[in-house]
Amino acid sequence: MDSEGFHLNCNYVGNSGVVLSPEKKAALETSLIILQNQHKFNRVHFWGKITGIKGDYFIAQGVGDDEMTDKKTLYSLDCVTWGLLPEATQAMRDQCSLVKGRFLGDPSYEYEHMEIKRIGEGEDAQEEENAITIKEEDRLASSIAQIDEDVAIVPRGAYIKTPHGTVIRNRSFAGLQTQEAVKFSSYFHFREPILLKEKSLLDKADLDKAIDFLDSIDDDIPKSRAWSLQCERGSGLVILRSLLWQGLTFYHVPGTTKYGYVYVGTGEVNKDLPFML
């Protein structure tokens, strides 16, 4: 959700239960502008909120020259003071996946996970316990990176890829038409493409290389069941909700450049999705 026009953007996702108090809205509107100036970001997005047991994490993302890869993620407990999260490496994600349950709300808290390794073979085999310490700050960064990879989406044509490989906003994008906005194929994952590389040359024949360089959510598994799409305000607002990461809401006003997404949840993946179909 773009910080520009933040107060109005919040109204688009209000029907999905994403509601902030007037105090939090006022604090975020001011602090996000200061954050953009301090870190020299081209643009700042309000990513959402991850709820914890003792406190909640408010998340913002700053964008540089490349809209897809040049990102910094920050968190705040009071919507005023922001701290920079470390970059989530694959090793960090694998380690943080060992932790289950909700976030505590204290970034300095450390989880302890006991790992049992079997050394030797046969009767001489011995079991050795190894304690792994995981910071909640690292777990927070890993969860945000995983959510972005799985369900961060944009409308088709909103971004273009330059000949140099840089992803930038498409200045000629005027929004999707209503008949296109109600199709899953009109929305793309905002990440490096995975499924697109597996498509045949025949499937790629009708694609525009400038704008069709991302994976469509229409190919998500389970097909046409990973998202719910709803029209509101007489087709004047299209809302998509992720069923894999419950709490992520995407909005788009057809015929305009107003679109974005916000996540408000516990930061836990919905493992019951196969049983909900």
Coordinates of C-alpha atoms in Angstrom, one line a residue:
M1 CA 0.0 0.0 0.0
D2 CA 1.6 3.3 -1.2
S3 CA 2.2 5.8 1.6
E4 CA 1.1 8.6 -0.7
G5 CA -2.6 9.0 -0.1
F6 CA -2.3 6.5 2.8
H7 CA -5.4 7.7 4.6
L8 CA -7.6 7.1 1.5
N9 CA -5.9 3.8 0.6
C10 CA -6.9 2.4 4.0
N11 CA -10.6 2.8 3.2
Y12 CA -10.2 0.4 0.2
V13 CA -9.4 -2.5 2.5
G14 CA -11.6 -1.5 5.4
N15 CA -14.3 -4.1 4.4
S16 CA -11.7 -6.9 4.8
G17 CA -11.2 -6.1 8.5
V18 CA -8.0 -4.0 8.0
V19 CA -8.7 -1.2 10.3
L20 CA -6.2 1.2 12.0
S21 CA -7.0 3.6 14.8
P22 CA -7.0 7.3 14.0
E23 CA -3.9 7.7 16.2
K24 CA -2.0 5.0 14.3
K25 CA -3.0 6.4 10.9
A26 CA -1.8 9.9 11.9
A27 CA 1.5 8.5 13.2
L28 CA 2.1 6.4 10.1
E29 CA 1.3 9.2 7.7
T30 CA 3.9 11.4 9.3
S31 CA 6.6 8.8 10.1
L32 CA 6.5 7.2 6.6
I33 CA 7.3 10.5 5.0
I34 CA 10.2 11.1 7.4
L35 CA 11.4 7.5 6.8
Q36 CA 11.5 8.1 3.0
N37 CA 13.5 11.3 3.4
Q38 CA 16.0 9.8 5.9
H39 CA 16.8 6.7 3.9
K40 CA 16.6 8.4 0.5
F41 CA 13.9 6.0 -0.8
N42 CA 12.1 6.7 -4.1
R43 CA 8.9 5.5 -2.5
V44 CA 7.7 3.9 0.7
H45 CA 5.0 1.3 1.1
F46 CA 3.1 0.4 4.2
W47 CA 3.4 -3.4 4.0
G48 CA 1.1 -4.3 6.9
K49 CA 1.0 -5.5 10.5
I50 CA 2.1 -8.8 12.1
T51 CA 0.3 -9.3 15.4
G52 CA 2.2 -10.7 18.3
I53 CA 1.3 -11.9 21.8
K54 CA 2.8 -8.9 23.7
G55 CA 3.0 -6.4 20.8
D56 CA 2.5 -5.9 17.1
Y57 CA 5.0 -5.2 14.3
F58 CA 4.1 -2.5 11.8
I59 CA 6.0 -3.1 8.6
A60 CA 7.1 -0.7 5.9
Q61 CA 9.2 -1.2 2.7
G62 CA 11.4 1.4 1.0
V63 CA 11.9 1.1 -2.7
G64 CA 15.0 2.2 -4.7
D65 CA 15.7 2.3 -8.4
D66 CA 14.6 -1.3 -9.1
E67 CA 11.1 -1.8 -7.9
M68 CA 11.5 -5.5 -7.5
T69 CA 14.9 -6.1 -6.1
D70 CA 16.0 -2.8 -4.6
K71 CA 13.9 -3.0 -1.4
K72 CA 14.6 -2.5 2.3
T73 CA 12.2 -3.7 5.0
L74 CA 11.7 -1.9 8.3
Y75 CA 9.6 -2.5 11.4
S76 CA 8.2 -0.5 14.2
L77 CA 6.4 -1.2 17.4
D78 CA 4.9 2.3 17.9
C79 CA 4.6 3.6 14.3
V80 CA 7.2 6.3 15.0
T81 CA 10.6 4.7 15.5
W82 CA 11.7 2.3 12.8
G83 CA 14.4 -0.4 12.7
L84 CA 15.9 -2.0 9.6
L85 CA 15.4 -5.7 9.2
P86 CA 18.3 -8.0 8.0
E87 CA 18.0 -9.5 4.5
A88 CA 16.4 -12.9 4.7
T89 CA 18.8 -15.4 3.2
Q90 CA 17.8 -19.0 2.3
A91 CA 19.8 -20.3 5.3
M92 CA 18.0 -17.9 7.6
R93 CA 14.6 -19.0 6.2
D94 CA 15.4 -22.7 6.7
Q95 CA 16.5 -22.1 10.3
C96 CA 13.5 -19.9 11.1
S97 CA 11.1 -22.5 9.7
L98 CA 11.9 -24.7 12.7
V99 CA 10.0 -22.2 15.0
K100 CA 6.3 -22.7 15.2
G101 CA 3.5 -20.6 16.8
R102 CA 2.8 -16.9 17.0
F103 CA 5.3 -14.1 17.3
L104 CA 5.9 -12.8 20.8
G105 CA 6.2 -9.1 19.9
D106 CA 9.8 -8.6 21.2
P107 CA 12.4 -8.3 18.4
S108 CA 15.2 -9.1 20.9
Y109 CA 13.6 -12.4 22.0
E110 CA 15.5 -15.6 21.2
Y111 CA 14.0 -19.0 20.5
E112 CA 15.8 -22.2 21.3
H113 CA 15.4 -25.3 19.2
M114 CA 16.9 -28.6 20.2
E115 CA 18.2 -30.6 17.3
I116 CA 19.1 -34.3 17.8
K117 CA 21.8 -35.7 15.6
R118 CA 22.6 -39.4 15.4
I119 CA 26.4 -40.1 15.2
G120 CA 27.8 -43.5 14.2
E121 CA 26.0 -46.7 13.1
G122 CA 24.7 -49.8 14.8
E123 CA 25.3 -50.4 18.5
D124 CA 28.0 -47.7 18.6
A125 CA 25.5 -45.0 17.5
Q126 CA 25.1 -42.0 19.8
E127 CA 22.7 -39.2 19.9
E128 CA 24.0 -35.7 20.3
E129 CA 21.8 -32.7 21.2
N130 CA 22.5 -29.4 19.5
A131 CA 20.8 -26.2 20.6
I132 CA 20.0 -23.7 17.9
T133 CA 19.2 -20.0 18.8
I134 CA 16.9 -18.1 16.5
K135 CA 16.2 -14.4 16.9
E136 CA 12.6 -13.2 16.5
E137 CA 14.0 -10.3 14.4
D138 CA 15.4 -12.9 11.9
R139 CA 12.1 -14.8 12.0
L140 CA 10.2 -11.6 11.2
A141 CA 12.4 -10.9 8.2
S142 CA 12.0 -14.5 7.0
S143 CA 8.2 -14.5 7.3
I144 CA 7.9 -11.1 5.4
A145 CA 10.2 -12.4 2.6
Q146 CA 8.2 -15.6 2.3
I147 CA 4.9 -13.7 2.2
D148 CA 6.2 -11.4 -0.5
E149 CA 7.5 -14.3 -2.5
D150 CA 4.2 -16.2 -2.3
V151 CA 1.4 -13.6 -2.5
A152 CA 2.7 -10.1 -3.3
I153 CA 0.8 -9.3 -6.5
V154 CA 0.4 -6.4 -9.0
P155 CA -2.0 -5.8 -11.9
R156 CA -0.8 -6.8 -15.4
G157 CA 1.0 -3.9 -17.1
A158 CA 1.6 -1.9 -13.9
Y159 CA 5.4 -2.6 -14.2
I160 CA 7.7 -2.9 -17.2
K161 CA 11.2 -4.4 -17.6
T162 CA 13.7 -2.2 -19.3
P163 CA 16.3 -3.5 -21.8
H164 CA 18.8 -3.2 -18.9
G165 CA 16.8 -5.6 -16.8
T166 CA 15.5 -3.0 -14.3
V167 CA 11.9 -3.2 -13.2
I168 CA 10.2 0.2 -13.1
R169 CA 6.6 1.5 -12.9
N170 CA 4.8 1.8 -16.2
R171 CA 3.9 5.5 -16.7
S172 CA 1.4 4.6 -19.4
F173 CA -0.5 2.2 -17.1
A174 CA -4.0 3.6 -16.7
G175 CA -5.5 0.7 -14.7
L176 CA -7.3 -2.5 -15.8
Q177 CA -10.7 -2.3 -17.4
T178 CA -13.6 -3.9 -15.4
Q179 CA -13.9 -6.9 -17.6
E180 CA -10.1 -7.6 -17.2
A181 CA -10.0 -6.8 -13.5
V182 CA -12.2 -9.7 -12.6
K183 CA -9.9 -12.3 -14.1
F184 CA -7.1 -14.0 -12.2
S185 CA -4.9 -13.9 -15.2
S186 CA -4.7 -10.1 -15.0
Y187 CA -2.6 -10.2 -11.8
F188 CA 1.0 -11.2 -11.5
H189 CA 3.3 -12.3 -8.7
F190 CA 5.8 -9.5 -8.0
R191 CA 8.9 -11.6 -7.8
E192 CA 11.4 -13.3 -10.0
P193 CA 9.4 -15.6 -12.4
I194 CA 9.4 -19.3 -11.7
L195 CA 6.6 -20.9 -13.7
L196 CA 7.2 -18.6 -16.8
K197 CA 10.5 -20.3 -17.5
E198 CA 8.8 -23.7 -17.7
K199 CA 6.3 -22.6 -20.4
S200 CA 6.7 -23.7 -23.9
L201 CA 7.5 -21.4 -26.8
L202 CA 3.9 -21.8 -28.1
D203 CA 2.6 -20.5 -24.7
K204 CA 4.9 -17.6 -24.8
A205 CA 4.0 -16.6 -28.4
D206 CA 1.3 -14.2 -27.4
L207 CA 3.1 -12.6 -24.5
D208 CA 4.5 -9.1 -24.5
K209 CA 8.1 -9.3 -23.2
A210 CA 7.9 -5.8 -21.7
I211 CA 5.0 -6.5 -19.3
D212 CA 4.5 -10.3 -19.3
F213 CA 7.7 -11.1 -17.6
L214 CA 6.1 -12.3 -14.3
D215 CA 4.1 -15.4 -13.2
S216 CA 0.3 -15.1 -13.3
I217 CA -1.6 -16.0 -10.1
D218 CA -3.9 -18.0 -12.4
D219 CA -1.2 -20.7 -12.4
D220 CA -1.1 -20.9 -8.6
I221 CA -1.8 -24.3 -7.0
P222 CA -4.5 -25.2 -6.2
K223 CA -5.6 -23.7 -9.5
S224 CA -8.3 -20.9 -9.0
R225 CA -8.6 -21.9 -5.4
A226 CA -5.6 -20.1 -3.8
W227 CA -7.3 -16.7 -4.1
S228 CA -10.8 -15.3 -3.6
L229 CA -11.9 -12.4 -5.9
Q230 CA -14.8 -10.0 -5.0
C231 CA -16.2 -6.9 -6.6
E232 CA -17.4 -4.1 -4.4
R233 CA -19.0 -0.7 -4.9
G234 CA -20.7 -1.8 -8.1
S235 CA -17.6 -3.1 -9.7
G236 CA -15.8 0.1 -8.7
L237 CA -13.4 -1.8 -6.5
V238 CA -11.8 -5.3 -6.9
I239 CA -10.6 -7.1 -3.8
L240 CA -8.4 -10.2 -3.9
R241 CA -7.7 -12.2 -0.7
S242 CA -5.1 -14.9 -0.3
L243 CA -6.2 -18.2 1.2
L244 CA -2.6 -19.4 1.6
W245 CA -1.6 -16.4 3.8
Q246 CA -4.8 -15.4 5.4
G247 CA -4.7 -11.7 6.1
L248 CA -3.3 -10.5 2.8
T249 CA -5.7 -8.2 0.9
F250 CA -5.1 -6.7 -2.5
Y251 CA -7.2 -3.9 -3.9
H252 CA -7.5 -2.3 -7.3
V253 CA -9.9 0.5 -8.6
P254 CA -10.5 -0.4 -12.3
G255 CA -9.7 2.4 -14.7
T256 CA -7.3 4.1 -12.3
T257 CA -3.7 3.6 -11.1
K258 CA -4.9 2.9 -7.5
Y259 CA -3.8 -0.5 -6.4
G260 CA -1.9 -2.1 -3.6
Y261 CA -1.9 -4.8 -1.0
V262 CA -1.6 -5.0 2.8
Y263 CA -1.1 -7.9 5.2
V264 CA -2.6 -8.0 8.7
G265 CA -2.2 -11.4 10.4
T266 CA -0.2 -13.6 12.6
G267 CA 2.6 -14.3 10.1
E268 CA 1.7 -18.0 9.9
V269 CA 0.9 -19.9 6.7
N270 CA -2.5 -21.6 6.3
K271 CA -1.6 -25.3 6.2
D272 CA -5.3 -26.2 6.2
L273 CA -5.8 -24.8 2.6
P274 CA -6.1 -28.3 1.0
F275 CA -8.9 -29.2 3.5
M276 CA -10.8 -25.9 2.7
L277 CA -11.4 -26.8 -1.0

